[in-house]
CSV table of C-alpha atoms in Angstrom, one decimal:
chain,number,residue,atom,x,y,z
A,1,ILE,CA,-36.7,-93.2,-71.8
A,2,ILE,CA,-40.4,-92.7,-71.2
A,3,ASN,CA,-39.7,-89.1,-70.2
A,4,SER,CA,-37.7,-88.5,-73.4
A,5,LEU,CA,-40.5,-89.9,-75.5
A,6,LEU,CA,-43.1,-87.9,-73.7
A,7,SER,CA,-41.0,-84.7,-74.1
A,8,LEU,CA,-40.7,-85.4,-77.8
A,9,VAL,CA,-44.4,-85.9,-78.3
A,10,VAL,CA,-45.2,-82.7,-76.3
A,11,ASP,CA,-42.7,-80.6,-78.3
A,12,LYS,CA,-44.0,-81.9,-81.7
A,13,THR,CA,-47.6,-81.3,-80.6
A,14,MET,CA,-47.0,-77.8,-79.3
A,15,TYR,CA,-44.4,-76.5,-81.8
A,16,GLY,CA,-44.8,-78.6,-84.9
A,17,ILE,CA,-42.8,-81.2,-86.7
A,18,ASN,CA,-40.2,-78.9,-88.2
A,19,SER,CA,-39.7,-76.7,-85.1
A,20,GLY,CA,-36.2,-75.5,-84.4
A,21,LYS,CA,-34.5,-73.9,-81.5
A,22,LEU,CA,-32.1,-71.0,-81.2
A,23,ALA,CA,-29.2,-71.5,-78.8
A,24,LEU,CA,-27.4,-68.6,-77.1
A,25,ILE,CA,-24.3,-69.8,-75.4
A,26,VAL,CA,-22.5,-67.3,-73.1
A,27,THR,CA,-18.8,-68.2,-72.9
A,28,GLU,CA,-15.3,-66.9,-72.8
A,29,GLN,CA,-14.2,-69.6,-75.4
A,30,GLY,CA,-16.3,-68.5,-78.4
A,31,LYS,CA,-14.0,-69.7,-81.1
A,32,ALA,CA,-13.5,-73.2,-79.6
A,33,VAL,CA,-17.3,-73.5,-79.0
A,34,THR,CA,-18.1,-72.6,-82.6
A,35,GLU,CA,-15.5,-75.0,-84.0
A,36,ILE,CA,-16.8,-78.0,-82.0
A,37,ILE,CA,-20.4,-77.2,-82.9
A,38,ASP,CA,-19.5,-77.0,-86.6
A,39,GLU,CA,-17.4,-80.1,-86.5
A,40,ARG,CA,-19.9,-82.3,-84.6
A,41,THR,CA,-23.2,-81.0,-85.9
A,42,GLY,CA,-22.5,-79.2,-89.1
A,43,ARG,CA,-24.4,-76.2,-87.9
A,44,GLY,CA,-23.2,-72.6,-88.5
A,45,THR,CA,-22.8,-70.2,-85.7
A,46,THR,CA,-22.5,-66.4,-85.1
A,47,ILE,CA,-20.3,-64.9,-82.3
A,48,LEU,CA,-21.8,-61.8,-80.7
A,49,HIS,CA,-19.5,-59.7,-78.5
A,50,ALA,CA,-21.0,-58.9,-75.1
A,51,SER,CA,-20.1,-57.5,-71.7
A,52,GLY,CA,-21.1,-58.9,-68.3
A,53,GLY,CA,-23.6,-56.7,-66.6
A,54,TYR,CA,-22.1,-56.9,-63.1
A,55,ARG,CA,-18.3,-57.0,-63.6
A,56,GLN,CA,-18.3,-55.6,-67.2
A,57,GLU,CA,-16.0,-58.5,-68.2
A,58,ASP,CA,-15.8,-59.3,-71.9
A,59,LYS,CA,-17.9,-62.3,-72.9
A,60,GLN,CA,-18.9,-63.9,-76.2
A,61,VAL,CA,-22.4,-65.1,-77.1
A,62,VAL,CA,-22.4,-67.9,-79.6
A,63,MET,CA,-25.7,-68.1,-81.5
A,64,CYS,CA,-26.8,-71.3,-83.3
A,65,ALA,CA,-30.1,-72.4,-84.8
A,66,CYS,CA,-30.6,-76.2,-84.5
A,67,ASN,CA,-33.2,-78.8,-83.9
A,68,ASN,CA,-34.1,-80.4,-80.6
A,69,LYS,CA,-31.8,-83.4,-81.0
A,70,GLN,CA,-28.8,-81.2,-81.8
A,71,MET,CA,-29.6,-78.9,-78.9
A,72,TYR,CA,-29.1,-81.8,-76.5
A,73,GLY,CA,-25.7,-82.6,-78.1
A,74,ILE,CA,-24.6,-79.0,-78.2
A,75,ARG,CA,-25.4,-78.6,-74.5
A,76,LYS,CA,-23.1,-81.5,-73.7
A,77,LEU,CA,-20.4,-80.3,-76.1
A,78,ILE,CA,-20.0,-76.8,-74.7
A,79,LYS,CA,-19.5,-78.0,-71.2
A,80,THR,CA,-16.4,-80.0,-72.4
A,81,ILE,CA,-14.9,-76.7,-73.8
A,82,ASP,CA,-16.0,-74.2,-71.1
A,83,PRO,CA,-17.6,-75.6,-67.9
A,84,LYS,CA,-18.5,-72.1,-66.8
A,85,SER,CA,-20.5,-71.4,-69.9
A,86,PHE,CA,-24.3,-71.5,-70.0
A,87,LEU,CA,-26.9,-72.0,-72.7
A,88,VAL,CA,-30.2,-70.3,-73.2
A,89,SER,CA,-32.6,-71.7,-75.8
A,90,TRP,CA,-35.9,-70.8,-77.2
A,91,ILE,CA,-38.1,-72.0,-80.0
A,92,GLU,CA,-38.0,-70.1,-83.3
């Protein structure tokens, strides 16, 4: 719990009180991922169509703006839908 608190203090100090994050979720289950994000967090999403660089397989990138607390929940939620998915986040 101390690490979580320290992380929160550092985030707020570096990025401000109202900072948000942008999640980019690479998945093959875009529709299911968007549905669970909307249902559980109330956040809107955008699906971008992509192609893997190595195998050229079709992928979807789900884009979602959220706050730090929601980012943690989204990270856990997407793994229940697509265990092979991965999430990249950055501060807006």
